[in-house]
Coordinates of N, CA and C in Angstrom, one line a residue:
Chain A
X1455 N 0.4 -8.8 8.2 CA 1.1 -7.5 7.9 C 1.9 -7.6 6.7
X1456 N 2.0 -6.3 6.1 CA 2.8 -6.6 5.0 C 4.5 -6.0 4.7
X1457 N 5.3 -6.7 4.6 CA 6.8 -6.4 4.5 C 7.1 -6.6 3.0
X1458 N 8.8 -6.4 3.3 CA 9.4 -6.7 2.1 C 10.7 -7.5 2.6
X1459 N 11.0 -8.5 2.0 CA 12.8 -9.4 2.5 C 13.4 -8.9 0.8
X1460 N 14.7 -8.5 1.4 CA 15.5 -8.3 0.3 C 16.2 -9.4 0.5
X1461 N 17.3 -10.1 -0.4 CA 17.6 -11.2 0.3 C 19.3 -11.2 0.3
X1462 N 19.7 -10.4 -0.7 CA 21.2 -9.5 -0.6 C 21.6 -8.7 -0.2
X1463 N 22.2 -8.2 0.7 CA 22.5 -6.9 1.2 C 23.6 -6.6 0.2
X1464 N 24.4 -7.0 -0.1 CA 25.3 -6.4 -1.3 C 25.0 -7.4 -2.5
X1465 N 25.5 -7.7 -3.9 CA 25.4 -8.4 -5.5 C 26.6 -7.4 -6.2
X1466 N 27.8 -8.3 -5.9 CA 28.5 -7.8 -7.3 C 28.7 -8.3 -8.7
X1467 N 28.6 -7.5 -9.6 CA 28.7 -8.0 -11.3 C 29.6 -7.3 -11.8
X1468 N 29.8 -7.8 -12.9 CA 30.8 -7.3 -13.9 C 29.6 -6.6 -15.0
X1469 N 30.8 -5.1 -15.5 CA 30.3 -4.7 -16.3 C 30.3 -5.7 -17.4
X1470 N 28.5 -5.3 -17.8 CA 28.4 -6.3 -19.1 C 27.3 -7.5 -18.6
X1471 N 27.2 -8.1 -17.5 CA 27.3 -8.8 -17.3 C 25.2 -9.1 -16.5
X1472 N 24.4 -9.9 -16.0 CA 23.5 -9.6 -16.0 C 23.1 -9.7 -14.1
X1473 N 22.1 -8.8 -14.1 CA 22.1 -8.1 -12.4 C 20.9 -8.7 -12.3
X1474 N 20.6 -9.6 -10.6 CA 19.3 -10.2 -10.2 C 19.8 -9.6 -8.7
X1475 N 18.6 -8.5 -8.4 CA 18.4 -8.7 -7.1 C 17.4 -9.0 -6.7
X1476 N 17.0 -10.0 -5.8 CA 15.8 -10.4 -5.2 C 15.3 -10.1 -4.1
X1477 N 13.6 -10.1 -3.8 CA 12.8 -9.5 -3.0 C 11.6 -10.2 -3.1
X1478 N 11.5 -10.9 -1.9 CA 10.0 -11.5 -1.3 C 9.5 -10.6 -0.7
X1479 N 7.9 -11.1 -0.9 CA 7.2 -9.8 -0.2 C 6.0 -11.0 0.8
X1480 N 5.7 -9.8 1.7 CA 4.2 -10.9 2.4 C 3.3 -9.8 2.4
X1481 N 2.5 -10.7 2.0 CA 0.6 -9.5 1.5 C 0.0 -10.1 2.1
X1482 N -1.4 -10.3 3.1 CA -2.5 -10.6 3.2 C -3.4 -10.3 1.3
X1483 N -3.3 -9.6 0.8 CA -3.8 -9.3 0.1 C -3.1 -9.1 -1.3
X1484 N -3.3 -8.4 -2.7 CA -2.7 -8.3 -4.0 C -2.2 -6.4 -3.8
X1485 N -0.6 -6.9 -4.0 CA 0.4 -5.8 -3.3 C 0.3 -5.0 -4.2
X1486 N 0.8 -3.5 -3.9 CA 1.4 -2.8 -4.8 C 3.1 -3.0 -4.4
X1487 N 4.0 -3.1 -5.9 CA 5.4 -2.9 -5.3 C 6.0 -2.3 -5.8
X1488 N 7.0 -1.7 -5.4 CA 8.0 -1.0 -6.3 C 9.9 -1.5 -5.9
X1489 N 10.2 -0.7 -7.4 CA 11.8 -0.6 -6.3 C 12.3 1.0 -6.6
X1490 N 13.0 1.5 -6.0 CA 13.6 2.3 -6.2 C 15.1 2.1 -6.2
X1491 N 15.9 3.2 -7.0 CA 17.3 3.2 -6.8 C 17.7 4.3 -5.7
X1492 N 18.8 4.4 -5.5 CA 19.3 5.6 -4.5 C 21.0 5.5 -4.6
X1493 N 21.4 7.0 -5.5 CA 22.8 6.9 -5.3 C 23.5 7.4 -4.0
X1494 N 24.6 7.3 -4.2 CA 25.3 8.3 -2.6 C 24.6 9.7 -2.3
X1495 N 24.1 9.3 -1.0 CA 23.9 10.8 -0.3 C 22.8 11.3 -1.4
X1496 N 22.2 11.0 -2.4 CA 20.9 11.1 -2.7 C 19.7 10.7 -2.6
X1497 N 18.3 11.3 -3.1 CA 16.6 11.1 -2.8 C 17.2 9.7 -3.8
X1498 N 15.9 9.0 -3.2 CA 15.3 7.7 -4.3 C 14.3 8.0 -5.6
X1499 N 14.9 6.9 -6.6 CA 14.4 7.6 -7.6 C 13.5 5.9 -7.9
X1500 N 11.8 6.3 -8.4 CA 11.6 5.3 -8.5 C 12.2 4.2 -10.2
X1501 N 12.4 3.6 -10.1 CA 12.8 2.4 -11.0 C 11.4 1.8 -12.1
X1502 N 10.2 1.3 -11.1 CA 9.2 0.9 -11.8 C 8.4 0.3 -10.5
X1503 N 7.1 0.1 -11.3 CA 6.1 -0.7 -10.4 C 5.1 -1.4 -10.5
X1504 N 4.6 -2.0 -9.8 CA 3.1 -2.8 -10.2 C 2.3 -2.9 -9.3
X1505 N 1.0 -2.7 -10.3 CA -0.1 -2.6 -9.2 C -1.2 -3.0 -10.0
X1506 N -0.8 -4.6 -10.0 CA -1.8 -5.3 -10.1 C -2.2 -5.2 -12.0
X1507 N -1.4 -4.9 -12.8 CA -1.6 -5.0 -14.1 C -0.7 -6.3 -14.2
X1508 N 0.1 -5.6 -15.9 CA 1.1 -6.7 -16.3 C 1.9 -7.3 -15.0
X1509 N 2.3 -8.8 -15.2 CA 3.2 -9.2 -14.3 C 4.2 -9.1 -14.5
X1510 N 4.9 -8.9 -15.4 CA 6.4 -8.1 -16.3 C 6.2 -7.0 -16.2
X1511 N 7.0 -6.0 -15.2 CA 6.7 -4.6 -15.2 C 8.5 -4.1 -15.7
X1512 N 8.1 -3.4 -17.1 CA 9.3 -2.5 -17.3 C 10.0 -0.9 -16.9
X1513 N 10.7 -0.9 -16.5 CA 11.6 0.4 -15.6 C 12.2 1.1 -16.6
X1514 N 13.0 2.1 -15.6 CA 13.6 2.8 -16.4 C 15.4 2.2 -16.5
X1515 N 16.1 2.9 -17.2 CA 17.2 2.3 -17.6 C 17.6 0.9 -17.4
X1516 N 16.5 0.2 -18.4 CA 16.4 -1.0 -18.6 C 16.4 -1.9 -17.9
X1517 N 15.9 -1.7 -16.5 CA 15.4 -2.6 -15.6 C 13.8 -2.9 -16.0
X1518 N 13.9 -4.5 -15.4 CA 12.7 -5.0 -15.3 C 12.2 -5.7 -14.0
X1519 N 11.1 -5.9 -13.8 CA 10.5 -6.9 -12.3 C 9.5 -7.8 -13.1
X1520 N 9.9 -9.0 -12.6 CA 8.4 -9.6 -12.5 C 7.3 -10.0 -11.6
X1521 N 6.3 -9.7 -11.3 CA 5.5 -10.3 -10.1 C 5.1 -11.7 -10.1
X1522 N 5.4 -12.8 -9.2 CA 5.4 -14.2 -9.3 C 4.4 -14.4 -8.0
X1523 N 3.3 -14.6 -8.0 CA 2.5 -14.6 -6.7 C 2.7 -16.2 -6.1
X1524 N 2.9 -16.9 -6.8 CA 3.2 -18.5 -6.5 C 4.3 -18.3 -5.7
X1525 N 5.2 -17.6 -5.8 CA 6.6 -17.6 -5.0 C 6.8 -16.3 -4.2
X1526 N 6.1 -15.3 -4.5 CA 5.6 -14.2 -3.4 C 7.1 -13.5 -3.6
X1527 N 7.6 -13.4 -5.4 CA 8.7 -12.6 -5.3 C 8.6 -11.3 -6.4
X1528 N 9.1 -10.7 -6.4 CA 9.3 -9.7 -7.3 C 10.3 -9.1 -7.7
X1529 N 11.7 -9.9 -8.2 CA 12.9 -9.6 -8.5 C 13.0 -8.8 -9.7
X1530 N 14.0 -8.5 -9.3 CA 14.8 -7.0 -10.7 C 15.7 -7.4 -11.2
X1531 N 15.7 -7.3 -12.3 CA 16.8 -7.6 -13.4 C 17.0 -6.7 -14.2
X1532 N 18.3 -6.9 -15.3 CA 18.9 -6.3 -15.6 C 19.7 -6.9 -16.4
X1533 N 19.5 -7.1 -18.2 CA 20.3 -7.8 -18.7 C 21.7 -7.5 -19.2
X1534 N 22.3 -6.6 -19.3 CA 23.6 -6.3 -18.6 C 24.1 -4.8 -17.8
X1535 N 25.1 -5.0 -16.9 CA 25.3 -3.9 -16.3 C 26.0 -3.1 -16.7
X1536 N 25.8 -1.8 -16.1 CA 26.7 -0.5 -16.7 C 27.2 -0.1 -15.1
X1537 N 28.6 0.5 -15.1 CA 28.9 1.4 -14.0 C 28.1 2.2 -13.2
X1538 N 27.5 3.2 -14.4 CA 26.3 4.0 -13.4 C 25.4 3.2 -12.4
X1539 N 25.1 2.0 -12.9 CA 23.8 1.5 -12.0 C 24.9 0.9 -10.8
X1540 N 25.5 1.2 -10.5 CA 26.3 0.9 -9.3 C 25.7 1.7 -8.2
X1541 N 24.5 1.3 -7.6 CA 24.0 2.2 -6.2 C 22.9 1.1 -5.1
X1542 N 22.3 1.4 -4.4 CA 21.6 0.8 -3.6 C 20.3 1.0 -4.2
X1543 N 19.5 -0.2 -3.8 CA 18.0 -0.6 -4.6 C 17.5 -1.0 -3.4
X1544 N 16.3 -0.7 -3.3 CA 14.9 -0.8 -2.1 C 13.8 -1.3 -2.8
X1545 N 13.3 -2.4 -2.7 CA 12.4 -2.8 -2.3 C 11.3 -2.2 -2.0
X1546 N 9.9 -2.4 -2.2 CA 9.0 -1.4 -2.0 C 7.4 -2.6 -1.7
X1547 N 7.0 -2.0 -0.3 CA 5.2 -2.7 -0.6 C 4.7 -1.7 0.1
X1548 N 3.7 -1.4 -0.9 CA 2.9 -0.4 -0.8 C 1.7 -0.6 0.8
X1549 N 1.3 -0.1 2.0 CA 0.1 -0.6 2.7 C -0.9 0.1 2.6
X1550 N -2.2 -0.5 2.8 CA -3.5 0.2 3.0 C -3.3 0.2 4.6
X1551 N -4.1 1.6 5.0 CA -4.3 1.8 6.2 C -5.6 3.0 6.7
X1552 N -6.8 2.2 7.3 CA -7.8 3.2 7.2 C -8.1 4.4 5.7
X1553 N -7.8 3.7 5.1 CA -8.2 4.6 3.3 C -6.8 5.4 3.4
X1554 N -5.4 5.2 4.0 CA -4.5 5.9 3.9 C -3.3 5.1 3.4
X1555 N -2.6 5.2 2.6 CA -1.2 4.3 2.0 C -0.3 4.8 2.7
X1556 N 0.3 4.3 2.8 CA 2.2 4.2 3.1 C 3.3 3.2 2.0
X1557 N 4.2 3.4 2.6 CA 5.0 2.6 2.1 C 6.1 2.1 2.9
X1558 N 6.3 0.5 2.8 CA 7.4 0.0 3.8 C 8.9 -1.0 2.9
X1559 N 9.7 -0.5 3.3 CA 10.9 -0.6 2.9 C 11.6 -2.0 3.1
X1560 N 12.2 -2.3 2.3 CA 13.2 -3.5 2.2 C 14.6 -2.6 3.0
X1561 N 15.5 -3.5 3.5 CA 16.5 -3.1 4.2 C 17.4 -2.3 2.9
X1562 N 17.2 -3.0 1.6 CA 18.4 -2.5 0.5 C 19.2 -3.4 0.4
X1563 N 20.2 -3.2 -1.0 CA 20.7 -4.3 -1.9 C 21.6 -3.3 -2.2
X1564 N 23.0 -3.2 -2.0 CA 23.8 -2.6 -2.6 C 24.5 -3.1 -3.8
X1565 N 24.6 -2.5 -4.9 CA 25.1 -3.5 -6.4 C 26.2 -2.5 -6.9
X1566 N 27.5 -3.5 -6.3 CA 28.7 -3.1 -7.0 C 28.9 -4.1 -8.2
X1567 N 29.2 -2.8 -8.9 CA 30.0 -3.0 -11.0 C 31.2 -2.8 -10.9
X1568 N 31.7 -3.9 -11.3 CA 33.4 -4.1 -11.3 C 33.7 -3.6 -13.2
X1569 N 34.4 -3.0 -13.0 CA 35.3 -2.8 -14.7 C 35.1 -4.2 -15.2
Chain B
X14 N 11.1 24.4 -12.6 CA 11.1 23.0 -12.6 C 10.3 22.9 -10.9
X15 N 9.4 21.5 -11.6 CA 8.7 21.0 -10.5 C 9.9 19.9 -10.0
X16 N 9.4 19.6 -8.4 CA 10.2 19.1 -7.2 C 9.9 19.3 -6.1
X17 N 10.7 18.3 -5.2 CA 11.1 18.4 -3.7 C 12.0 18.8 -3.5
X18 N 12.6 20.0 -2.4 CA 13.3 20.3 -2.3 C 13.7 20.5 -0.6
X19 N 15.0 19.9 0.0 CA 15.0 19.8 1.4 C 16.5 20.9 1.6
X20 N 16.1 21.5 3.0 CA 17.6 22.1 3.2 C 17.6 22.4 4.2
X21 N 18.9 22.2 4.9 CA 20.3 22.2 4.2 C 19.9 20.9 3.4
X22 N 21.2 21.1 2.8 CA 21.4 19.1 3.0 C 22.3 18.6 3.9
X23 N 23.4 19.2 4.6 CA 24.0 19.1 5.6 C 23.5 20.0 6.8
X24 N 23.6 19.2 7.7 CA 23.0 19.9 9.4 C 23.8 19.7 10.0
X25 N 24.1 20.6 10.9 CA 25.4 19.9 12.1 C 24.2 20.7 13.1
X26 N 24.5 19.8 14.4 CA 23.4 20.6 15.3 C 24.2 19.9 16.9
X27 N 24.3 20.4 18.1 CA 24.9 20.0 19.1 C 23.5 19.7 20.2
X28 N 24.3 18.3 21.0 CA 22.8 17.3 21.7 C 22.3 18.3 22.3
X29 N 20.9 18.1 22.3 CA 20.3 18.7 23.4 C 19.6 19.8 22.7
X30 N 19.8 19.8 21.1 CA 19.2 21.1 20.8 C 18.0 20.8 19.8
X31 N 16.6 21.5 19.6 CA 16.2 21.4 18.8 C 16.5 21.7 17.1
X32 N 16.1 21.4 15.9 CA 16.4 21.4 14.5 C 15.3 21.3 13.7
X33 N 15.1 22.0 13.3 CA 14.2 21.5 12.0 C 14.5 22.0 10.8
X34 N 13.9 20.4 10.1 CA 14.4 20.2 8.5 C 13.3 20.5 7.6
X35 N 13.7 21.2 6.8 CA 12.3 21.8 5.9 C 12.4 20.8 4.4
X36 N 11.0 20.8 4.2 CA 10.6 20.0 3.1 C 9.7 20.9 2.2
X37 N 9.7 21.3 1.1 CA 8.8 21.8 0.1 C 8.7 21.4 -1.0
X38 N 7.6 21.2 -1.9 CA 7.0 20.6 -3.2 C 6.1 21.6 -3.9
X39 N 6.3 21.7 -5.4 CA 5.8 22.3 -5.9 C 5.4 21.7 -6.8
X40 N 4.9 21.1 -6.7 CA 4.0 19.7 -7.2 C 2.5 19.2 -7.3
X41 N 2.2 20.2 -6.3 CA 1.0 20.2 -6.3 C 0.2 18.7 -5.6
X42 N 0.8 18.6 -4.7 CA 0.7 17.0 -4.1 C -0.3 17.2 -2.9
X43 N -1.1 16.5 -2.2 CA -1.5 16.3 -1.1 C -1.1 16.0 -0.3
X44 N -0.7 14.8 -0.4 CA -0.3 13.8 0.8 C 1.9 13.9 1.0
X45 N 2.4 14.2 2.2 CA 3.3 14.3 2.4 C 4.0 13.5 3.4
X46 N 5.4 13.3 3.3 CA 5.9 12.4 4.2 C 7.3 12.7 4.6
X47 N 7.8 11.8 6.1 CA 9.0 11.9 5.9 C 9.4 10.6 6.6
X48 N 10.9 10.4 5.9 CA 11.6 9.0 6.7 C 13.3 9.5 7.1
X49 N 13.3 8.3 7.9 CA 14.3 8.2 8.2 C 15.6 7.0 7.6
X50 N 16.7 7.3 7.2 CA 17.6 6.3 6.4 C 18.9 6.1 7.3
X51 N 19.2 4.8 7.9 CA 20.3 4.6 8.8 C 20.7 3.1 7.6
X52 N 22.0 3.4 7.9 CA 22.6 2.3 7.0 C 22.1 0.8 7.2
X53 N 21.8 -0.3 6.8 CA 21.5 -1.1 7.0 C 20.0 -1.6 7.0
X54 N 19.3 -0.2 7.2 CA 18.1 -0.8 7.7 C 17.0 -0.2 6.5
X55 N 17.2 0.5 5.4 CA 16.2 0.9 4.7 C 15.7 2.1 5.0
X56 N 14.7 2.7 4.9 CA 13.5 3.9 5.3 C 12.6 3.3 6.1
X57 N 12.6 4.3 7.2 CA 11.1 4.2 8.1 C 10.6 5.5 8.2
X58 N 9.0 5.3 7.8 CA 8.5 6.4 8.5 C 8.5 6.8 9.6
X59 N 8.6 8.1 9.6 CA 8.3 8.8 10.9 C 7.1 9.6 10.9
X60 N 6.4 10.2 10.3 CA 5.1 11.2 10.0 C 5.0 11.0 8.5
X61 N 3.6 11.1 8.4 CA 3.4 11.5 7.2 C 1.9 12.5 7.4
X62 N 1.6 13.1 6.4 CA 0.1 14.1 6.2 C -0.3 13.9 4.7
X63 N -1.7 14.0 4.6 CA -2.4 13.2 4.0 C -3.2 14.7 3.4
X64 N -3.6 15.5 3.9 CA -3.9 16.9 3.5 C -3.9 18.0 4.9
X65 N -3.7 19.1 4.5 CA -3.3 20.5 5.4 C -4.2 20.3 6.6
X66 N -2.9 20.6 7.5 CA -3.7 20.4 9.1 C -4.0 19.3 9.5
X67 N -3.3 18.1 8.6 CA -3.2 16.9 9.8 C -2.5 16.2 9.1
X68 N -2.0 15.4 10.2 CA -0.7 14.1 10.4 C -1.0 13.3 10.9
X69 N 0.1 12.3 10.5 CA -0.2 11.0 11.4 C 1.4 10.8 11.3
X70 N 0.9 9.9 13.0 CA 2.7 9.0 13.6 C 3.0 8.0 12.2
X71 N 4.3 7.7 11.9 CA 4.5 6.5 11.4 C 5.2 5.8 12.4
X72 N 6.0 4.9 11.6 CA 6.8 4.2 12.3 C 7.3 4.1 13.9
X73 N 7.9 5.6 13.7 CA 8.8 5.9 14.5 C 9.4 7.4 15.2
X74 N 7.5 7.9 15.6 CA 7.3 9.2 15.8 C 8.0 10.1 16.8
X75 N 8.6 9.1 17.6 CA 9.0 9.6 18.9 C 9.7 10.5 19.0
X76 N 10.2 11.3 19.8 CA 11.4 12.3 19.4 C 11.0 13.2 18.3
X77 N 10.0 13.0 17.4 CA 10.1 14.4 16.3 C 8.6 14.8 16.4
X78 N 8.4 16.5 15.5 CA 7.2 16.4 15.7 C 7.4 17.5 14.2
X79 N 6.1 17.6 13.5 CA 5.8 18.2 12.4 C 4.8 19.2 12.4
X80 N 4.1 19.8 11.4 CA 3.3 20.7 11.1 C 2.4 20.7 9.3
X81 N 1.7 20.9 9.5 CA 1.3 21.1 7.7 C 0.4 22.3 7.6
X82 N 0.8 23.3 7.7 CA -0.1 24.8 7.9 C -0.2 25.2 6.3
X83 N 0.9 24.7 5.3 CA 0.4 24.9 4.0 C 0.2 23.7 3.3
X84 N 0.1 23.4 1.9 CA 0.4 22.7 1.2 C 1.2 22.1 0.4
X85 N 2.3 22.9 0.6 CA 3.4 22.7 0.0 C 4.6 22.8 1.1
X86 N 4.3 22.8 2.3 CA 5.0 22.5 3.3 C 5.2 21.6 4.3
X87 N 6.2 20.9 5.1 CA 5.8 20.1 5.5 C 7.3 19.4 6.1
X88 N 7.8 20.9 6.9 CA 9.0 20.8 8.4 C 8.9 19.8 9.3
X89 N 9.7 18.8 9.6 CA 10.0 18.2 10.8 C 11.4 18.6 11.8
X90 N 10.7 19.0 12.9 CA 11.3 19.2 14.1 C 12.2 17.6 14.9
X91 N 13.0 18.1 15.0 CA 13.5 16.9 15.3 C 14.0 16.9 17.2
X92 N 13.5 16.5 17.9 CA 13.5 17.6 19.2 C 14.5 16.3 20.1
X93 N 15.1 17.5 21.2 CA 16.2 16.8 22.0 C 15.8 15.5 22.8
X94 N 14.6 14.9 22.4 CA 14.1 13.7 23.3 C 14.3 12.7 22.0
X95 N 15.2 12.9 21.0 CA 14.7 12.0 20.2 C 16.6 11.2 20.3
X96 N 16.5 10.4 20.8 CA 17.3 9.7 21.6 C 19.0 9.6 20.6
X97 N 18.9 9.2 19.1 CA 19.9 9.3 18.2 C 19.2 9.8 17.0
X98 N 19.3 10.6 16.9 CA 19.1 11.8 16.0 C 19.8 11.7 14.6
X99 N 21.1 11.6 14.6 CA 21.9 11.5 13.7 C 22.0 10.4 12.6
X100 N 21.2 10.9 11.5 CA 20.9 9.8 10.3 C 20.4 11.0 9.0
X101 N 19.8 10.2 7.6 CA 19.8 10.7 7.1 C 17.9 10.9 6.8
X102 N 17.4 12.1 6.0 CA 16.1 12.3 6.4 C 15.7 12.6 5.1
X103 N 15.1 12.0 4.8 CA 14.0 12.4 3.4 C 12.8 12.5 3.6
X104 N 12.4 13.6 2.6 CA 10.8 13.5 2.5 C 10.3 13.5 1.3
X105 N 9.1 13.0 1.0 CA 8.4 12.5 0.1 C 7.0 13.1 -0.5
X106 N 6.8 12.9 -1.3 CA 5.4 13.6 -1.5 C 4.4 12.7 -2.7
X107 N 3.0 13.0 -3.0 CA 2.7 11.9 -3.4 C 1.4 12.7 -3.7
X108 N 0.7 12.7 -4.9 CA -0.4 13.4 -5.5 C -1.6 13.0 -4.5
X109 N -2.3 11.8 -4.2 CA -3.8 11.5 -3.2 C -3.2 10.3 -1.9
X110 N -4.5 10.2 -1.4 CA -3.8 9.4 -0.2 C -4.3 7.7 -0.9
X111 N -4.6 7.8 -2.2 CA -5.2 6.7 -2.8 C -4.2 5.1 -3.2
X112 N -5.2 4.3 -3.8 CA -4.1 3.4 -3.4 C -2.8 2.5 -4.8
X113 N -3.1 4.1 -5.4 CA -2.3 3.8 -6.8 C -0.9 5.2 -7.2
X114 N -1.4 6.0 -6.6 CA -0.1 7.6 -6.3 C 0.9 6.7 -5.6
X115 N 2.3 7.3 -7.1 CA 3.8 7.1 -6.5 C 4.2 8.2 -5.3
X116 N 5.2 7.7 -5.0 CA 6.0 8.9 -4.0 C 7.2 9.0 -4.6
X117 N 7.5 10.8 -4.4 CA 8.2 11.0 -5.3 C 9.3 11.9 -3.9
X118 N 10.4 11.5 -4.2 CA 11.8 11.8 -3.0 C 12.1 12.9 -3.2
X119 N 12.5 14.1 -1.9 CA 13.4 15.0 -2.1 C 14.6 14.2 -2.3
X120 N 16.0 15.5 -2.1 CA 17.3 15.0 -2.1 C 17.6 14.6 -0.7
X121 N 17.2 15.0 0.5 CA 17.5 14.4 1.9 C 18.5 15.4 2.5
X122 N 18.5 15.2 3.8 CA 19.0 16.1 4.5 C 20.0 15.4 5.7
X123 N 21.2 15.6 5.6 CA 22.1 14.5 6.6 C 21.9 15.6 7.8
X124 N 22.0 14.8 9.1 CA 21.8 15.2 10.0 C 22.7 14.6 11.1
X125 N 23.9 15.6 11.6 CA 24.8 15.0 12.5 C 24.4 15.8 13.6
X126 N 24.8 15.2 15.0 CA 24.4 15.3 15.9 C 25.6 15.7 17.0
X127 N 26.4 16.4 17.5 CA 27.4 16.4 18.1 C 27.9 16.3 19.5

């Protein structure tokens, strides 16, 4: 079956400073992943994703992931932080099911930005 | 402007009653969804529909039931058997049922239960 492990439930940084949240995944197979952000009491907005191209996948507001199949991770980074990006981040693997997708969720990574 | 759009975004509703949360896209999407978001635990599906006039259970169908009579619609009922009700509910939408289409989020719908 295929999941996602986040592996922080909170990561605090300093503005300025550089953001890793990590995410293993388990595939029988070659995943699709994503992450998304989500501020307070808002929709999720996707971030970036891969499916099966580059293994450096670039996002928006300057996040990035890489896909590491040797290590079965797909962490996000961020080479330094800003206040806005202070929100919760999900995890994302895509499943096949009878010719129908879904998608199954990481628990979330909340990332507090200190002044 | 294209979107998802859910409402309310706040629900107050007393046990024992039925509710339903409407979802609409003008997007032009097929395949539609919805989840549920409780603190700690991420999104689970509860239904999703893949094209007009049919669904399928996700995750965690129990207690709710849905409809897809158009294509740009795509209400879930949230009915008095569905044991804690009170969390937050998004839905999703997503151009094919293929295995490369993003999903793209309304704003969500909080839903207290009294």
């Amino acid at each position: 079956a295929q999941s996602v492990t986040q592996l922080d439930s909170h990561v605090s940084v300093s503005e300025g400073t550089p953001v890793l949240l990590r995410c293993n995944y388990s595939s029988s197979y070659s995943p699709s992943l994503f992450w998304y952000v989500q501020h307070p009491n808002k929709g999720l907005q996707l971030l970036l994703k891969y499916t099966s191209a580059a293994t450096l996948v670039k996002g928006i507001n300057g996040f990035e992931a890489e896909f590491k199949k040797s290590e079965t991770s797909f962490h996000l980074t961020k080479p330094s932080a800003h206040m806005s990006d202070a929100a919760e981040y999900f995890c994302v693997v895509r499943i096949m099911n009878s010719g129908y997708s879904t998608l199954t969720f990481g628990k979330g990574t909340m990332l507090l930005v200190s002044p | 402007d294209g979107g998802i759009t859910q409402s309310p975004k706040y629900l107050f509703r007393k046990e024992g009653q039925n509710v339903t949360l409407s979802c609409e896209q003008n997007l032009n999407h097929d395949a539609m969804y919805w989840y549920r978001q409780d603190p700690g635990q991420g999104l689970r599906l509860i239904y999703y529909s893949q094209i007009v006039n049919d669904f399928q259970k996700g995750d965690i169908a129990e207690g709710y039931s849905v409809s897809r009579e158009k294509k740009e619609s795509f209400p879930l009922t949230v009915t008095s058997a569905q044991k804690n009700p009170t969390a937050f509910y998004l839905c999703a939408s997503s151009g094919n049922s293929g295995s490369t289409d993003t999903q793209y989020f309304g704003p969500g719908t909080r839903l207290t239960v009294l």
